[in-house]
Amino acid sequence: MIAHVALPIPITKTFSYTVPSLWQPYIKPFVRVLVPFTNRRLTGYVVGIEEEDDKNLKEIHDIIDIIPLIDHTMASLCEWASRYYITPIGMVLKYAIPASLQPDRYLLIHKQKGGSIKLEGISLNRACKLYKKETIFKYLEEGAIELRDIFTGEPFFAPLIQSTGTTEPEHVLFIGPVQSRLEYYLTHISKAFKEGGNVLMMLPDYSMTGTYFYNLLNKEFPGRVYWYGTAIKSKARMATYFHARHGKGMVILGNKNCVFLPIAHNSLIIVERHEEDDYRNEEGFRFNAGQVALQRAAIENIPVIAGSASASVELFNRVKNGKFKIIERPLTPFKEYHEIVTKKYRSPFGAIPEEFIDTVKSGVERKERIAIFTPRRDYSSLIQCLDCRKILRCHVCEGIVSYQKKKDGILCSSCNTLSPYARKCPYCGSAFLRFSHIGVEYIEGLLKEHFKDYLVMGVTAETSKEVMRFFEKHKETIPLILVGTHTLSKLYGIKVERLILFGWEELLKIAGYRAEEKSFHILTNLLDALTPQELYIFMDKKAAINTAPFFNMKAFYEAELRKREEASFPPYGRIFLIEVEKKHSLSGAAIIKKIMEEEGIKDNIIGPVVQKKKRLKWKIIVRGKGERLTQALFRLYDLPGVRIEADPLSI
């Protein structure tokens, strides 16, 4: 017997291994196996089986799973994701069936007719250590033992996805305030429960949005709400895994990981804030879980509810094409709007206009809760020598570096290398350095100095858990100043009187072709989450923009879609960012261009082609769609050191 195995490496082909006779009765599609590869052993995934044999092939060392952990439905989703995101299937399966998924630790053996009393009540993991694994497998195959998980007490068998959806499910885009969205979700979750179905609800994060929705849903449906993801402990995650395989009338909450979770009787998928970048996985298999959730619903033939205060352009386009029904509810209006355009006041430590301090001061004098948004996190995102005029760059890849005051280090925006801050120019040795493009860390420190008796807190992804613990402890309304990035827009239930946007217009310079959409999402979601009575937008005179289009949702979407269509950008076309990194001087870019020319699609390359110093790294942007382009991009994995990102956040 031959097993075709996909390995979790950036190579498109699968590898064939012969199956030893003792494992042949138990080899099944989608089980994990341990196989030899070069001079090491890797965990692979069986994607095909042949009854023939080939003595020239290497043997499979071991079978990891006694029962497949995904079924044909999830396998189909993995195959789609592999093609859509131009990623070898082995890397996709590694994400869908991670190494942390270890059901054998939570499965107990129950003796059946003909089984050994010695095995009764011990875990499968322990049994395989005490006795030979093949012996336990044989007992299970013969029906001498049965496996039941410790959480539900139900028998463990291969997952069978049963859709309770209608023949033509209706998909809904609900645009409105969070309270209206929640009420709409509750209505449809209750309906799913009455029909014996389960609900998968996607959330952009665990600590803030996840906590908010978990608490509210658990209050409405006590004991029927579960979270699945790496943010919780392994045992709790496995409890959700087993309940999802067997139960009915449950809500499964999660972020990226849960989109591939087998769920019995899944009847509805809810995607909260589909537009959020938090749904993107940036390590290994690069994908957007919100987008994959839509495809999962199509495979399972069940409805989708996508809810947000500001939907993604892609979803709005689906409404335009008749694929989604739209429901709109108005956001809570603010009472005052102030737009302040100032000139920059420069110093060696950045720039904060006096008008900004005066605006904060007036709120402090009235003991208000104040939220300040700024797009950058670090103390300074640009460091320049005042003598030689050079901008400080990373010593590894020459990317732009930022200064983090709490760590007293400089962080590279490209390769994430953190280095000690030397307090002098690495090029000329001068100690006169200017910090600009200031962020949360700078503004937080400045306000703490100016308003020593007022509570000032930084709100970023890194501090989100600390912030949530504070508000859980202090239920009463405490006057304070919150300084944060877009993470502020996830502070549901924390109302403020005054919202200040500082540097918001700079998003148009740093967010690529999605810049205006990103700016619109941040503004709208901040208003939705914090419900301020007063809105202040500070802009630099040289970079000031017309803010009116950002307050007209319908006009904004229509204008954005027109621009995307003219440029053949998503959702009207696909964009792929190709990175090739090599240690020798052979031009990776030339090889990529050669492959593109052989496929007859060289015109799809729109550039730029960038070669980094010290480490030879090339970046190429490819635009287009279709099977020919897909085949050409998969061929690039024949080159070592290739990374491909589909529909990157910015170019």
XYZ file of C-alpha atoms in Angstrom:
651
model
C 0.000 0.000 0.000
C 1.205 3.508 -0.893
C 0.192 6.670 0.977
C 0.545 10.072 -0.648
C 1.515 12.541 2.047
C 1.417 16.333 2.070
C 4.191 17.859 4.171
C 3.997 21.245 5.956
C 6.762 22.792 3.846
C 6.671 25.345 0.988
C 6.735 22.675 -1.749
C 3.692 22.065 -3.915
C 4.097 18.352 -4.618
C 3.120 15.520 -2.274
C 5.446 12.659 -1.290
C 4.748 8.945 -1.556
C 5.561 6.398 1.150
C 4.931 2.692 1.505
C 2.674 1.691 4.398
C 3.992 -1.139 6.614
C 1.616 -4.092 6.878
C 0.855 -3.481 10.569
C -0.441 0.044 9.754
C -2.353 -0.772 6.561
C -5.719 -1.531 8.237
C -5.661 1.864 9.971
C -4.355 4.259 7.331
C -7.106 6.675 6.259
C -7.340 9.958 4.367
C -6.520 13.064 6.427
C -4.829 11.255 9.351
C -1.480 12.584 10.514
C 1.548 10.357 10.016
C 5.207 10.535 10.951
C 7.464 10.142 7.914
C 11.174 10.402 7.063
C 12.170 13.427 5.015
C 15.821 14.026 4.113
C 17.634 13.544 7.445
C 14.694 14.276 9.762
C 11.181 13.118 10.606
C 8.151 15.282 9.821
C 4.457 15.140 10.574
C 2.560 14.825 7.307
C -1.052 14.448 6.200
C -2.397 11.556 4.151
C -4.142 12.961 1.066
C -4.318 9.793 -1.052
C -4.007 6.006 -0.798
C -3.157 3.364 -3.429
C -3.373 -0.400 -2.990
C -0.217 -0.939 -5.040
C 3.240 -1.161 -3.496
C 6.702 0.113 -4.329
C 9.679 -1.297 -2.447
C 11.821 1.657 -3.516
C 9.797 4.034 -1.348
C 10.584 4.869 2.251
C 8.215 3.602 4.927
C 5.851 5.575 7.124
C 7.247 5.538 10.665
C 4.049 5.972 12.648
C 0.365 6.913 12.555
C -0.484 9.766 14.903
C -4.290 9.818 14.656
C -6.413 6.750 15.307
C -9.365 8.512 13.643
C -9.260 11.379 11.057
C -9.762 14.759 12.722
C -11.370 16.433 9.717
C -13.889 15.165 7.182
C -14.371 15.698 3.452
C -16.162 19.024 4.039
C -13.231 20.583 5.886
C -10.822 18.896 3.463
C -12.648 20.644 0.611
C -12.278 23.943 2.456
C -8.537 23.312 2.868
C -8.185 22.523 -0.837
C -10.023 25.730 -1.751
C -7.846 27.766 0.635
C -4.715 26.227 -0.859
C -5.701 27.351 -4.363
C -7.115 30.733 -3.364
C -4.145 31.735 -1.222
C -1.484 30.011 -3.386
C -0.212 27.901 -0.504
C 0.921 24.248 -0.622
C -1.791 21.987 0.820
C 0.545 20.602 3.498
C 0.948 24.090 5.023
C -2.833 24.575 5.016
C -3.437 21.210 6.688
C -0.819 22.029 9.308
C -2.945 25.013 10.300
C -6.263 23.134 10.096
C -4.915 20.174 12.124
C -2.223 21.735 14.344
C 0.221 19.804 16.490
C -1.553 21.153 19.581
C -4.678 19.179 18.608
C -4.153 16.060 20.734
C -7.488 14.332 21.367
C -5.813 11.108 22.613
C -5.044 12.851 25.926
C -8.773 13.333 26.585
C -10.164 10.040 25.274
C -10.899 7.247 27.749
C -11.094 3.590 26.768
C -14.314 1.727 27.561
C -14.205 -2.052 27.396
C -16.652 -3.724 25.022
C -17.355 -7.396 24.438
C -14.039 -9.247 24.076
C -11.957 -6.346 25.384
C -9.402 -6.420 28.184
C -10.476 -5.196 31.620
C -6.955 -3.775 32.074
C -7.745 -1.019 29.549
C -10.996 0.125 31.170
C -10.992 3.816 32.072
C -7.422 4.704 31.055
C -6.653 7.381 28.483
C -5.819 6.490 24.907
C -2.520 8.348 25.279
C -1.521 6.239 28.322
C -2.743 2.991 26.746
C -0.546 3.530 23.673
C 2.453 3.971 25.981
C 1.702 0.924 28.154
C 0.864 -1.356 25.252
C 1.769 -1.354 21.593
C -0.117 1.281 19.627
C -1.037 -1.243 16.928
C -2.635 -3.449 19.600
C -4.904 -0.608 20.742
C -5.719 0.238 17.123
C -6.628 -3.425 16.511
C -8.945 -3.559 19.538
C -10.728 -0.430 18.339
C -11.050 -1.759 14.781
C -12.516 -5.032 16.085
C -14.950 -3.276 18.407
C -13.353 -4.687 21.571
C -12.983 -1.157 22.968
C -14.742 2.176 22.521
C -13.346 5.686 22.955
C -15.297 8.381 24.789
C -14.086 11.891 25.538
C -13.998 13.161 29.117
C -16.055 16.286 28.343
C -19.207 14.959 26.658
C -18.967 11.232 27.346
C -19.881 10.611 23.712
C -18.199 8.000 21.477
C -15.333 9.351 19.391
C -15.688 8.787 15.667
C -14.735 10.461 12.413
C -16.451 13.882 12.175
C -19.599 14.059 10.099
C -20.652 17.577 9.200
C -24.423 17.828 8.931
C -25.721 21.041 7.448
C -29.137 22.201 8.586
C -29.210 25.006 6.043
C -31.870 25.594 3.421
C -31.348 24.919 -0.275
C -30.796 28.627 -0.961
C -29.554 30.284 2.236
C -29.925 34.040 2.560
C -26.765 35.964 3.391
C -27.117 39.250 5.281
C -24.835 42.242 5.733
C -25.990 44.075 8.853
C -24.549 47.588 9.154
C -25.343 49.356 12.391
C -24.328 50.018 16.013
C -23.030 47.145 18.103
C -26.170 46.912 20.248
C -28.376 46.547 17.160
C -26.030 43.928 15.732
C -26.105 41.983 18.970
C -29.909 41.955 19.056
C -29.980 40.710 15.458
C -27.447 37.980 16.258
C -29.418 36.836 19.312
C -32.601 36.504 17.288
C -30.973 34.288 14.688
C -28.947 32.276 17.199
C -32.174 31.477 19.063
C -33.781 30.415 15.797
C -30.843 28.113 15.032
C -31.095 26.558 18.492
C -34.812 25.852 18.077
C -34.029 24.009 14.854
C -31.339 21.901 16.546
C -28.425 23.701 14.953
C -25.129 25.151 16.109
C -23.659 28.564 15.298
C -20.076 29.492 14.438
C -19.331 33.112 15.324
C -16.096 34.691 14.138
C -14.626 37.542 16.190
C -11.536 39.638 15.387
C -9.827 39.107 18.758
C -10.161 37.309 22.089
C -9.241 39.766 24.840
C -11.480 42.718 23.886
C -14.173 42.043 21.282
C -14.157 38.355 22.235
C -14.621 39.050 25.940
C -17.426 41.527 25.267
C -19.462 39.164 23.091
C -18.688 36.074 25.175
C -20.036 37.713 28.342
C -23.222 38.939 26.659
C -23.919 35.692 24.812
C -23.154 33.551 27.859
C -25.613 35.642 29.864
C -28.291 35.009 27.233
C -27.395 31.340 26.632
C -25.693 30.133 29.842
C -23.552 27.036 29.420
C -24.005 26.998 25.655
C -21.216 29.363 24.579
C -17.707 28.051 23.878
C -14.459 29.649 22.735
C -12.004 27.901 20.423
C -8.521 29.276 19.819
C -4.944 29.501 21.024
C -5.814 32.318 23.452
C -7.312 29.826 25.921
C -5.730 26.872 27.711
C -5.320 23.582 25.883
C -7.870 21.684 27.980
C -10.581 24.325 27.493
C -9.819 24.377 23.763
C -10.172 20.589 23.559
C -13.453 20.760 25.502
C -14.801 23.028 22.775
C -13.424 20.688 20.120
C -15.330 17.668 21.487
C -18.550 19.575 22.175
C -18.500 20.898 18.605
C -18.270 17.348 17.236
C -21.318 16.065 19.099
C -23.552 18.738 20.582
C -26.512 20.801 19.447
C -27.654 24.273 20.405
C -24.196 25.832 20.903
C -22.371 28.988 19.868
C -18.706 28.423 19.017
C -16.720 31.676 19.248
C -13.285 32.056 17.764
C -10.853 34.019 15.668
C -8.651 32.483 12.964
C -8.290 28.926 14.309
C -11.959 28.039 14.500
C -12.691 28.539 10.802
C -11.443 24.970 10.156
C -13.073 23.442 13.262
C -15.444 20.529 12.476
C -18.881 21.491 13.860
C -21.786 19.054 13.780
C -25.156 20.510 12.760
C -23.608 23.855 11.859
C -26.512 25.995 10.677
C -25.244 29.595 10.712
C -21.975 31.523 10.482
C -21.726 35.016 11.965
C -18.710 37.179 11.103
C -18.401 40.218 13.351
C -16.389 43.075 11.810
C -15.369 41.165 8.686
C -13.178 44.097 7.649
C -10.706 43.683 10.530
C -7.061 42.913 9.737
C -6.987 40.690 12.848
C -8.596 37.954 10.746
C -5.423 37.718 8.706
C -2.867 35.065 9.581
C 0.631 36.314 8.745
C 2.779 33.337 9.764
C 3.254 30.321 7.492
C -0.114 29.910 5.802
C -1.213 33.465 5.014
C -4.975 33.791 4.777
C -7.988 35.837 5.835
C -10.243 33.848 8.175
C -13.216 36.108 7.465
C -12.961 35.306 3.766
C -12.492 31.582 4.439
C -15.614 31.652 6.641
C -17.668 32.840 3.660
C -16.378 29.930 1.584
C -17.094 27.490 4.407
C -20.705 28.660 4.454
C -20.902 28.059 0.686
C -19.563 24.502 1.082
C -21.897 23.727 3.989
C -24.796 25.502 2.257
C -25.696 27.604 5.295
C -26.415 31.329 5.743
C -23.931 34.015 6.746
C -24.571 37.124 8.803
C -21.779 39.682 8.482
C -22.163 42.497 10.992
C -20.247 45.744 11.360
C -20.516 49.477 11.779
C -18.502 49.748 8.542
C -18.412 46.718 6.272
C -15.488 45.839 4.045
C -15.544 47.067 0.448
C -15.519 43.417 -0.643
C -18.744 42.674 1.236
C -20.408 45.860 -0.002
C -19.590 44.697 -3.520
C -21.395 41.413 -2.785
C -24.441 43.453 -1.811
C -24.150 45.344 -5.063
C -24.043 42.042 -6.986
C -27.091 40.666 -5.189
C -25.203 38.007 -3.196
C -25.967 39.629 0.166
C -29.043 41.360 1.511
C -28.248 44.577 3.403
C -29.858 45.840 6.617
C -28.848 49.277 7.882
C -29.296 50.966 11.252
C -27.937 54.459 12.105
C -25.056 54.908 14.552
C -25.456 57.000 17.707
C -24.836 60.586 16.516
C -22.293 62.842 18.215
C -23.402 66.315 19.282
C -20.319 68.404 18.432
C -17.734 68.199 15.662
C -14.485 70.169 15.603
C -11.855 70.078 12.875
C -8.550 71.689 13.844
C -5.861 72.238 11.215
C -2.466 73.194 12.650
C 1.114 73.739 11.632
C 3.679 71.279 12.953
C 5.791 72.358 15.874
C 9.061 70.496 15.511
C 11.609 69.660 18.201
C 14.191 66.914 18.681
C 11.457 64.943 20.448
C 8.570 65.171 17.997
C 5.621 67.542 17.652
C 2.437 68.213 19.606
C 0.498 71.445 18.858
C -0.658 73.634 21.742
C -4.255 73.415 20.500
C -4.166 69.674 21.139
C -3.063 70.141 24.757
C -5.742 72.835 25.242
C -8.451 70.475 23.939
C -7.373 67.734 26.328
C -7.129 70.240 29.178
C -10.708 71.467 28.726
C -11.938 67.875 28.945
C -9.860 67.242 32.061
C -11.286 70.349 33.729
C -14.787 68.951 33.118
C -13.681 65.529 34.475
C -14.550 63.825 31.204
C -13.507 60.498 29.829
C -11.294 61.259 26.848
C -10.132 58.885 24.111
C -7.271 59.841 21.790
C -6.611 57.867 18.620
C -3.269 57.945 16.813
C -2.247 55.470 14.095
C 1.195 54.633 15.444
C 2.097 52.624 18.542
C 5.740 53.447 19.264
C 7.334 56.517 20.805
C 8.688 57.489 17.377
C 8.416 55.718 14.029
C 11.153 57.738 12.320
C 14.576 58.683 13.678
C 16.773 61.101 11.750
C 20.272 62.419 12.422
C 20.288 66.218 12.468
C 23.943 66.360 11.387
C 24.295 63.941 8.472
C 20.503 64.013 7.776
C 20.375 60.232 7.371
C 17.397 58.200 8.589
C 18.281 55.378 10.953
C 17.812 51.916 9.443
C 17.967 48.307 10.576
C 21.453 46.790 10.616
C 20.013 43.474 9.367
C 17.756 44.385 6.438
C 17.972 48.201 6.248
C 14.285 48.640 6.977
C 13.032 51.780 8.756
C 13.328 51.526 12.564
C 11.146 52.958 15.325
C 12.036 53.805 18.918
C 10.288 52.010 21.796
C 10.895 53.931 25.005
C 9.682 51.244 27.447
C 12.135 48.739 25.973
C 14.716 51.452 25.213
C 15.303 49.802 21.861
C 14.846 50.318 18.155
C 12.506 47.961 16.294
C 12.672 47.242 12.580
C 9.332 47.530 10.791
C 10.422 44.994 8.155
C 12.136 42.108 9.960
C 11.060 42.882 13.578
C 14.645 42.905 14.839
C 14.856 44.670 18.218
C 18.224 46.275 18.958
C 19.510 48.380 21.886
C 19.240 52.127 21.366
C 22.801 53.493 21.129
C 21.776 57.176 21.468
C 23.967 58.195 18.557
C 23.895 58.105 14.793
C 25.374 54.835 13.469
C 26.621 56.661 10.355
C 28.382 59.775 11.720
C 28.355 59.272 15.493
C 26.349 62.430 16.217
C 24.157 62.482 19.347
C 21.699 64.943 17.759
C 18.785 62.767 16.686
C 15.244 63.834 15.900
C 12.202 61.716 16.708
C 9.187 62.183 14.438
C 6.057 60.285 13.433
C 5.172 60.005 17.100
C 2.748 57.416 18.468
C 0.841 56.218 21.530
C 3.937 55.810 23.709
C 5.018 59.419 23.165
C 1.583 61.003 23.648
C 0.856 58.865 26.719
C 4.105 59.956 28.356
C 3.559 63.618 27.499
C 0.024 63.663 28.934
C 1.143 61.915 32.109
C 3.614 64.777 32.645
C 1.016 67.491 31.926
C -1.868 65.948 33.877
C -0.202 64.223 36.829
C -3.440 63.865 38.831
C -5.400 62.367 35.934
C -5.340 58.681 34.977
C -3.720 58.165 31.538
C -3.644 54.714 29.917
C -2.158 53.439 26.672
C -4.413 51.133 24.657
C -2.681 48.954 22.076
C -2.801 45.294 21.114
C 0.074 44.681 23.533
C -1.735 46.293 26.498
C -5.274 45.057 25.707
C -5.352 42.388 28.454
C -4.121 44.876 31.050
C -6.745 47.410 29.962
C -9.573 44.856 30.119
C -8.502 43.750 33.613
C -8.642 47.391 34.722
C -12.191 47.924 33.471
C -13.349 44.598 34.918
C -12.054 45.732 38.302
C -13.349 49.308 38.082
C -17.002 49.085 37.074
C -17.715 52.673 38.092
C -17.150 55.549 35.691
C -13.679 56.947 36.372
C -12.479 60.104 34.599
C -9.462 59.146 32.507
C -7.573 59.600 29.261
C -7.182 56.643 26.909
C -4.467 56.971 24.265
C -4.477 54.213 21.694
C -4.307 52.818 18.197
C -7.263 51.212 16.400
C -7.474 48.869 19.428
C -9.561 51.650 20.998
C -12.368 50.726 18.602
C -12.765 47.368 20.395
C -13.508 48.893 23.808
C -17.226 48.204 23.702
C -19.165 49.349 26.730
C -16.514 51.930 27.699
C -18.195 55.197 26.806
C -16.299 58.492 26.506
C -17.455 62.094 26.297
C -14.667 63.305 24.021
C -12.932 61.525 21.106
C -9.808 63.089 19.616
C -8.159 61.883 16.398
C -4.525 62.911 16.098
C -2.644 61.954 12.934
C -5.651 60.055 11.510
C -5.012 61.550 8.050
C -1.557 59.937 8.029
C -3.247 56.582 7.414
C -3.599 57.705 3.813
C 0.197 57.540 3.511
C 0.840 54.249 5.311
C -2.066 51.940 4.425
C -1.488 51.400 0.690
C -4.328 51.047 -1.794
C -6.711 50.345 1.107
C -5.798 53.613 2.824
C -9.125 55.386 2.478
C -11.078 52.259 3.367
C -8.885 51.745 6.439
C -9.393 55.370 7.515
C -13.152 55.011 7.093
C -13.278 51.793 9.152
C -11.251 53.243 12.009
C -13.300 56.432 12.248
C -16.645 54.625 12.085
C -15.703 51.845 14.498
C -14.336 54.344 17.026
C -17.646 56.215 16.941
C -19.554 52.944 17.286
C -17.566 51.549 20.214
C -16.984 54.708 22.258
C -20.190 56.688 21.389
C -18.595 60.116 22.084
C -20.622 63.294 22.398
C -17.802 65.399 20.939
C -15.444 64.571 18.059
C -12.189 66.472 17.434
C -9.987 65.784 14.400
C -6.513 67.342 14.414
C -4.692 67.517 11.083
C -1.416 68.960 9.903
C -1.939 71.794 7.441
C 0.240 70.163 4.770
C -1.564 66.832 5.014
C -5.122 68.012 5.762
C -7.889 66.213 3.876
C -11.575 66.710 3.166
C -13.321 64.654 5.868
C -16.867 64.991 4.459
C -16.740 61.795 2.320
C -15.941 59.730 5.426
C -19.293 60.636 6.989
C -21.366 59.512 3.975
C -21.250 55.724 3.967
C -23.091 54.965 0.727
C -21.209 57.588 -1.291
C -17.912 56.407 0.194
C -18.419 52.779 -0.823
C -19.562 53.666 -4.328
C -16.565 55.957 -4.910
C -14.129 53.375 -3.507
C -15.540 50.602 -5.711
C -15.222 52.805 -8.808
C -11.536 53.443 -8.082
C -10.867 49.750 -7.404
C -12.578 48.709 -10.628
C -10.569 51.172 -12.713
C -7.330 49.804 -11.238
C -8.446 46.125 -11.312
C -7.756 45.941 -7.584
C -9.722 43.723 -5.171
C -12.578 42.895 -5.340
C -12.279 43.209 -9.153
C -8.924 41.465 -9.421
C -6.290 39.731 -7.336
C -2.950 41.081 -6.125
C -0.056 38.880 -5.049
C 3.090 39.990 -3.253
C 6.031 37.691 -4.020
C 9.125 37.778 -1.836
C 12.267 35.828 -2.690
C 15.190 35.765 -0.290
C 18.523 34.203 -1.228
C 22.010 34.148 0.248
C 23.872 34.131 -3.057
C 23.940 36.674 -5.857
C 21.711 34.835 -8.306
C 18.838 37.171 -9.085
C 15.597 35.732 -7.756
C 13.696 38.463 -9.560
C 15.110 37.367 -12.932
C 14.008 33.784 -12.294
C 10.509 34.899 -11.378
C 10.246 37.024 -14.507
C 11.425 34.084 -16.614
C 8.691 31.846 -15.238
C 6.113 34.535 -15.855
C 7.252 34.921 -19.447
C 7.093 31.151 -20.003
C 3.510 31.175 -18.778
C 2.702 34.052 -21.112
C 1.660 36.435 -18.345
C 4.683 38.713 -17.995
C 2.406 41.755 -18.366
C 0.823 40.902 -15.015
C 3.954 42.083 -13.193
C 3.295 45.665 -12.124
C 6.296 46.124 -9.807
C 8.096 47.400 -7.960
C 11.101 45.105 -7.944
C 13.140 45.844 -4.827
C 16.524 44.366 -3.906
C 17.454 44.834 -0.248
C 21.062 45.204 0.799
C 23.013 42.740 2.962
C 20.304 40.077 2.698
C 19.375 39.557 -0.928
C 15.631 40.001 -0.975
C 13.378 40.704 -3.925
C 9.757 41.835 -3.895
C 7.486 41.663 -6.907
C 3.801 42.543 -7.172
C 1.665 40.514 -9.563
C -1.875 41.445 -10.502
C -4.479 39.336 -12.269
C -6.689 36.293 -11.879
C -7.414 32.966 -13.519
C -6.051 29.433 -13.597
C -2.986 30.323 -15.671
C -1.842 32.836 -13.075
C -2.514 30.342 -10.270
C -0.354 27.709 -11.966
C 2.458 30.189 -12.541
C 2.440 31.307 -8.920
C 2.508 27.737 -7.617
C 5.567 27.121 -9.802
C 7.405 29.780 -7.835
C 7.547 27.431 -4.867
C 10.146 25.482 -6.838
C 12.485 28.314 -5.843
C 13.913 28.166 -2.318
C 13.037 31.045 -0.018
C 9.809 32.052 -1.792
C 6.884 33.576 0.097
C 3.609 34.516 -1.582
C 0.925 36.676 -0.007
C -2.463 36.907 -1.686
C -4.247 40.267 -1.533
C -1.717 41.914 0.835
C -2.880 44.620 3.199
C -0.795 47.269 1.510
C 1.470 47.620 -1.500
